[in-house]
Amino acid sequence: MISDEKVVTREVTEDYALIRKKRQQLFRHRTAAGIVAGLYLLLALLTGSILFVLKLLLFLLLPVAAVWFSDNMGAMTGARFGRLSVPAVTAATAADIVRSAGWIVLFTPVAGFMLKRLLN
């Protein structure tokens, strides 16, 4: 028979492994999102005006934040959009969904550029 101490030790070890895996995955997402955003800004600096760079920076804030802070953004409830509106967010959203939405929005400029090239 397995002692209670060994069971607890195994559970703690498994929990630690899951936490470590989640941290590594989050680090990869954050690094990749930072690289993509950095490349966008670098290309904008090389080809566009300062006003375009500032607009792009403002655009990139939300999707990069969704990728980097998906747990916190998904847990946010009770947000109101205006004084008279009812709470638009009444339940928590899974962090993976928030992160995926961030990635989709982050790649919309690439999709728009590719679509423009295909139509011309």
PDB file of C-alpha atoms in Angstrom:
ATOM      1  CA  MET A   1       0.000   0.000   0.000  1.00  0.00           C
ATOM      2  CA  ILE A   2       1.251   3.487  -0.869  1.00  0.00           C
ATOM      3  CA  SER A   3       1.636   5.803   2.080  1.00  0.00           C
ATOM      4  CA  ASP A   4      -0.164   9.140   2.251  1.00  0.00           C
ATOM      5  CA  GLU A   5       3.165  10.955   2.207  1.00  0.00           C
ATOM      6  CA  LYS A   6       4.144   9.426  -1.144  1.00  0.00           C
ATOM      7  CA  VAL A   7       0.747  10.263  -2.638  1.00  0.00           C
ATOM      8  CA  VAL A   8       1.015  13.887  -1.528  1.00  0.00           C
ATOM      9  CA  THR A   9       4.594  14.084  -2.812  1.00  0.00           C
ATOM     10  CA  ARG A  10       3.517  12.710  -6.197  1.00  0.00           C
ATOM     11  CA  GLU A  11       0.614  15.181  -6.409  1.00  0.00           C
ATOM     12  CA  VAL A  12       2.863  18.110  -5.546  1.00  0.00           C
ATOM     13  CA  THR A  13       5.414  16.983  -8.136  1.00  0.00           C
ATOM     14  CA  GLU A  14       2.705  16.665 -10.800  1.00  0.00           C
ATOM     15  CA  ASP A  15       1.302  20.086  -9.906  1.00  0.00           C
ATOM     16  CA  TYR A  16       4.766  21.613 -10.111  1.00  0.00           C
ATOM     17  CA  ALA A  17       5.303  20.013 -13.527  1.00  0.00           C
ATOM     18  CA  LEU A  18       2.003  21.437 -14.798  1.00  0.00           C
ATOM     19  CA  ILE A  19       2.826  24.913 -13.476  1.00  0.00           C
ATOM     20  CA  ARG A  20       6.276  24.759 -15.068  1.00  0.00           C
ATOM     21  CA  LYS A  21       4.805  23.645 -18.404  1.00  0.00           C
ATOM     22  CA  LYS A  22       2.256  26.476 -18.315  1.00  0.00           C
ATOM     23  CA  ARG A  23       4.965  29.044 -17.534  1.00  0.00           C
ATOM     24  CA  GLN A  24       7.107  27.792 -20.423  1.00  0.00           C
ATOM     25  CA  GLN A  25       4.150  27.934 -22.790  1.00  0.00           C
ATOM     26  CA  LEU A  26       3.275  31.455 -21.648  1.00  0.00           C
ATOM     27  CA  PHE A  27       6.912  32.523 -22.085  1.00  0.00           C
ATOM     28  CA  ARG A  28       6.881  31.211 -25.673  1.00  0.00           C
ATOM     29  CA  HIS A  29       3.650  33.064 -26.474  1.00  0.00           C
ATOM     30  CA  ARG A  30       4.931  36.291 -24.931  1.00  0.00           C
ATOM     31  CA  THR A  31       8.249  36.064 -26.755  1.00  0.00           C
ATOM     32  CA  ALA A  32       6.616  35.327 -30.108  1.00  0.00           C
ATOM     33  CA  ALA A  33       4.063  38.139 -29.710  1.00  0.00           C
ATOM     34  CA  GLY A  34       6.833  40.556 -28.770  1.00  0.00           C
ATOM     35  CA  ILE A  35       8.855  39.548 -31.817  1.00  0.00           C
ATOM     36  CA  VAL A  36       5.876  39.922 -34.163  1.00  0.00           C
ATOM     37  CA  ALA A  37       4.988  43.329 -32.711  1.00  0.00           C
ATOM     38  CA  GLY A  38       8.641  44.388 -32.879  1.00  0.00           C
ATOM     39  CA  LEU A  39       8.864  43.380 -36.529  1.00  0.00           C
ATOM     40  CA  TYR A  40       5.699  45.344 -37.312  1.00  0.00           C
ATOM     41  CA  LEU A  41       7.134  48.417 -35.622  1.00  0.00           C
ATOM     42  CA  LEU A  42      10.523  48.006 -37.301  1.00  0.00           C
ATOM     43  CA  LEU A  43       8.921  47.755 -40.741  1.00  0.00           C
ATOM     44  CA  ALA A  44       6.735  50.746 -39.954  1.00  0.00           C
ATOM     45  CA  LEU A  45       9.781  52.781 -38.881  1.00  0.00           C
ATOM     46  CA  LEU A  46      11.614  51.898 -42.073  1.00  0.00           C
ATOM     47  CA  THR A  47       8.728  52.514 -44.465  1.00  0.00           C
ATOM     48  CA  GLY A  48       6.210  54.847 -42.831  1.00  0.00           C
ATOM     49  CA  SER A  49       5.885  58.128 -41.060  1.00  0.00           C
ATOM     50  CA  ILE A  50       6.057  58.682 -37.317  1.00  0.00           C
ATOM     51  CA  LEU A  51       2.274  59.144 -37.248  1.00  0.00           C
ATOM     52  CA  PHE A  52       1.831  55.701 -38.822  1.00  0.00           C
ATOM     53  CA  VAL A  53       4.200  54.184 -36.265  1.00  0.00           C
ATOM     54  CA  LEU A  54       2.198  55.725 -33.415  1.00  0.00           C
ATOM     55  CA  LYS A  55      -1.088  54.461 -34.875  1.00  0.00           C
ATOM     56  CA  LEU A  56       0.402  51.005 -35.264  1.00  0.00           C
ATOM     57  CA  LEU A  57       1.675  51.086 -31.689  1.00  0.00           C
ATOM     58  CA  LEU A  58      -1.813  51.925 -30.445  1.00  0.00           C
ATOM     59  CA  PHE A  59      -3.249  49.123 -32.573  1.00  0.00           C
ATOM     60  CA  LEU A  60      -0.746  46.594 -31.205  1.00  0.00           C
ATOM     61  CA  LEU A  61      -1.462  47.358 -27.539  1.00  0.00           C
ATOM     62  CA  LEU A  62      -4.658  45.312 -27.263  1.00  0.00           C
ATOM     63  CA  PRO A  63      -3.614  42.113 -29.085  1.00  0.00           C
ATOM     64  CA  VAL A  64      -0.209  41.990 -27.388  1.00  0.00           C
ATOM     65  CA  ALA A  65      -1.891  42.556 -24.021  1.00  0.00           C
ATOM     66  CA  ALA A  66      -4.362  39.760 -24.822  1.00  0.00           C
ATOM     67  CA  VAL A  67      -1.490  37.380 -25.522  1.00  0.00           C
ATOM     68  CA  TRP A  68       0.659  38.469 -22.587  1.00  0.00           C
ATOM     69  CA  PHE A  69      -2.047  38.851 -19.935  1.00  0.00           C
ATOM     70  CA  SER A  70      -4.691  36.401 -21.149  1.00  0.00           C
ATOM     71  CA  ASP A  71      -5.344  34.990 -17.661  1.00  0.00           C
ATOM     72  CA  ASN A  72      -6.046  38.415 -16.187  1.00  0.00           C
ATOM     73  CA  MET A  73      -8.057  39.679 -19.142  1.00  0.00           C
ATOM     74  CA  GLY A  74     -10.128  36.492 -19.215  1.00  0.00           C
ATOM     75  CA  ALA A  75     -10.940  36.780 -15.524  1.00  0.00           C
ATOM     76  CA  MET A  76     -12.150  40.371 -15.857  1.00  0.00           C
ATOM     77  CA  THR A  77     -15.923  40.600 -15.359  1.00  0.00           C
ATOM     78  CA  GLY A  78     -18.369  43.410 -14.791  1.00  0.00           C
ATOM     79  CA  ALA A  79     -16.834  45.732 -17.380  1.00  0.00           C
ATOM     80  CA  ARG A  80     -19.173  48.519 -18.426  1.00  0.00           C
ATOM     81  CA  PHE A  81     -18.987  50.289 -21.742  1.00  0.00           C
ATOM     82  CA  GLY A  82     -20.695  53.572 -20.932  1.00  0.00           C
ATOM     83  CA  ARG A  83     -22.569  54.848 -17.895  1.00  0.00           C
ATOM     84  CA  LEU A  84     -26.024  53.544 -18.785  1.00  0.00           C
ATOM     85  CA  SER A  85     -25.100  50.171 -20.211  1.00  0.00           C
ATOM     86  CA  VAL A  86     -25.529  46.933 -18.327  1.00  0.00           C
ATOM     87  CA  PRO A  87     -22.377  44.909 -17.619  1.00  0.00           C
ATOM     88  CA  ALA A  88     -21.283  43.532 -20.962  1.00  0.00           C
ATOM     89  CA  VAL A  89     -18.943  40.932 -19.473  1.00  0.00           C
ATOM     90  CA  THR A  90     -20.779  38.798 -16.913  1.00  0.00           C
ATOM     91  CA  ALA A  91     -18.675  35.620 -16.890  1.00  0.00           C
ATOM     92  CA  ALA A  92     -14.988  34.808 -17.075  1.00  0.00           C
ATOM     93  CA  THR A  93     -13.495  33.779 -20.408  1.00  0.00           C
ATOM     94  CA  ALA A  94     -10.938  31.014 -20.792  1.00  0.00           C
ATOM     95  CA  ALA A  95      -7.391  32.328 -21.102  1.00  0.00           C
ATOM     96  CA  ASP A  96      -6.791  30.241 -24.230  1.00  0.00           C
ATOM     97  CA  ILE A  97      -9.682  31.945 -26.009  1.00  0.00           C
ATOM     98  CA  VAL A  98      -8.423  35.409 -25.060  1.00  0.00           C
ATOM     99  CA  ARG A  99      -4.902  34.479 -26.201  1.00  0.00           C
ATOM    100  CA  SER A 100      -6.212  33.061 -29.500  1.00  0.00           C
ATOM    101  CA  ALA A 101      -8.225  36.215 -30.151  1.00  0.00           C
ATOM    102  CA  GLY A 102      -5.095  38.248 -29.482  1.00  0.00           C
ATOM    103  CA  TRP A 103      -3.140  36.221 -32.029  1.00  0.00           C
ATOM    104  CA  ILE A 104      -5.900  36.598 -34.622  1.00  0.00           C
ATOM    105  CA  VAL A 105      -5.982  40.370 -34.197  1.00  0.00           C
ATOM    106  CA  LEU A 106      -2.176  40.493 -34.170  1.00  0.00           C
ATOM    107  CA  PHE A 107      -2.030  38.821 -37.589  1.00  0.00           C
ATOM    108  CA  THR A 108      -4.797  40.859 -39.248  1.00  0.00           C
ATOM    109  CA  PRO A 109      -2.286  43.313 -40.802  1.00  0.00           C
ATOM    110  CA  VAL A 110      -0.511  40.384 -42.469  1.00  0.00           C
ATOM    111  CA  ALA A 111      -3.811  38.978 -43.724  1.00  0.00           C
ATOM    112  CA  GLY A 112      -4.849  42.412 -45.001  1.00  0.00           C
ATOM    113  CA  PHE A 113      -1.530  42.874 -46.799  1.00  0.00           C
ATOM    114  CA  MET A 114      -1.770  39.436 -48.394  1.00  0.00           C
ATOM    115  CA  LEU A 115      -5.380  40.033 -49.460  1.00  0.00           C
ATOM    116  CA  LYS A 116      -4.426  43.378 -50.967  1.00  0.00           C
ATOM    117  CA  ARG A 117      -1.587  41.749 -52.909  1.00  0.00           C
ATOM    118  CA  LEU A 118      -3.894  39.021 -54.199  1.00  0.00           C
ATOM    119  CA  LEU A 119      -6.553  41.475 -55.376  1.00  0.00           C
ATOM    120  CA  ASN A 120      -4.100  43.732 -57.233  1.00  0.00           C
TER     121      ASN A 120
END
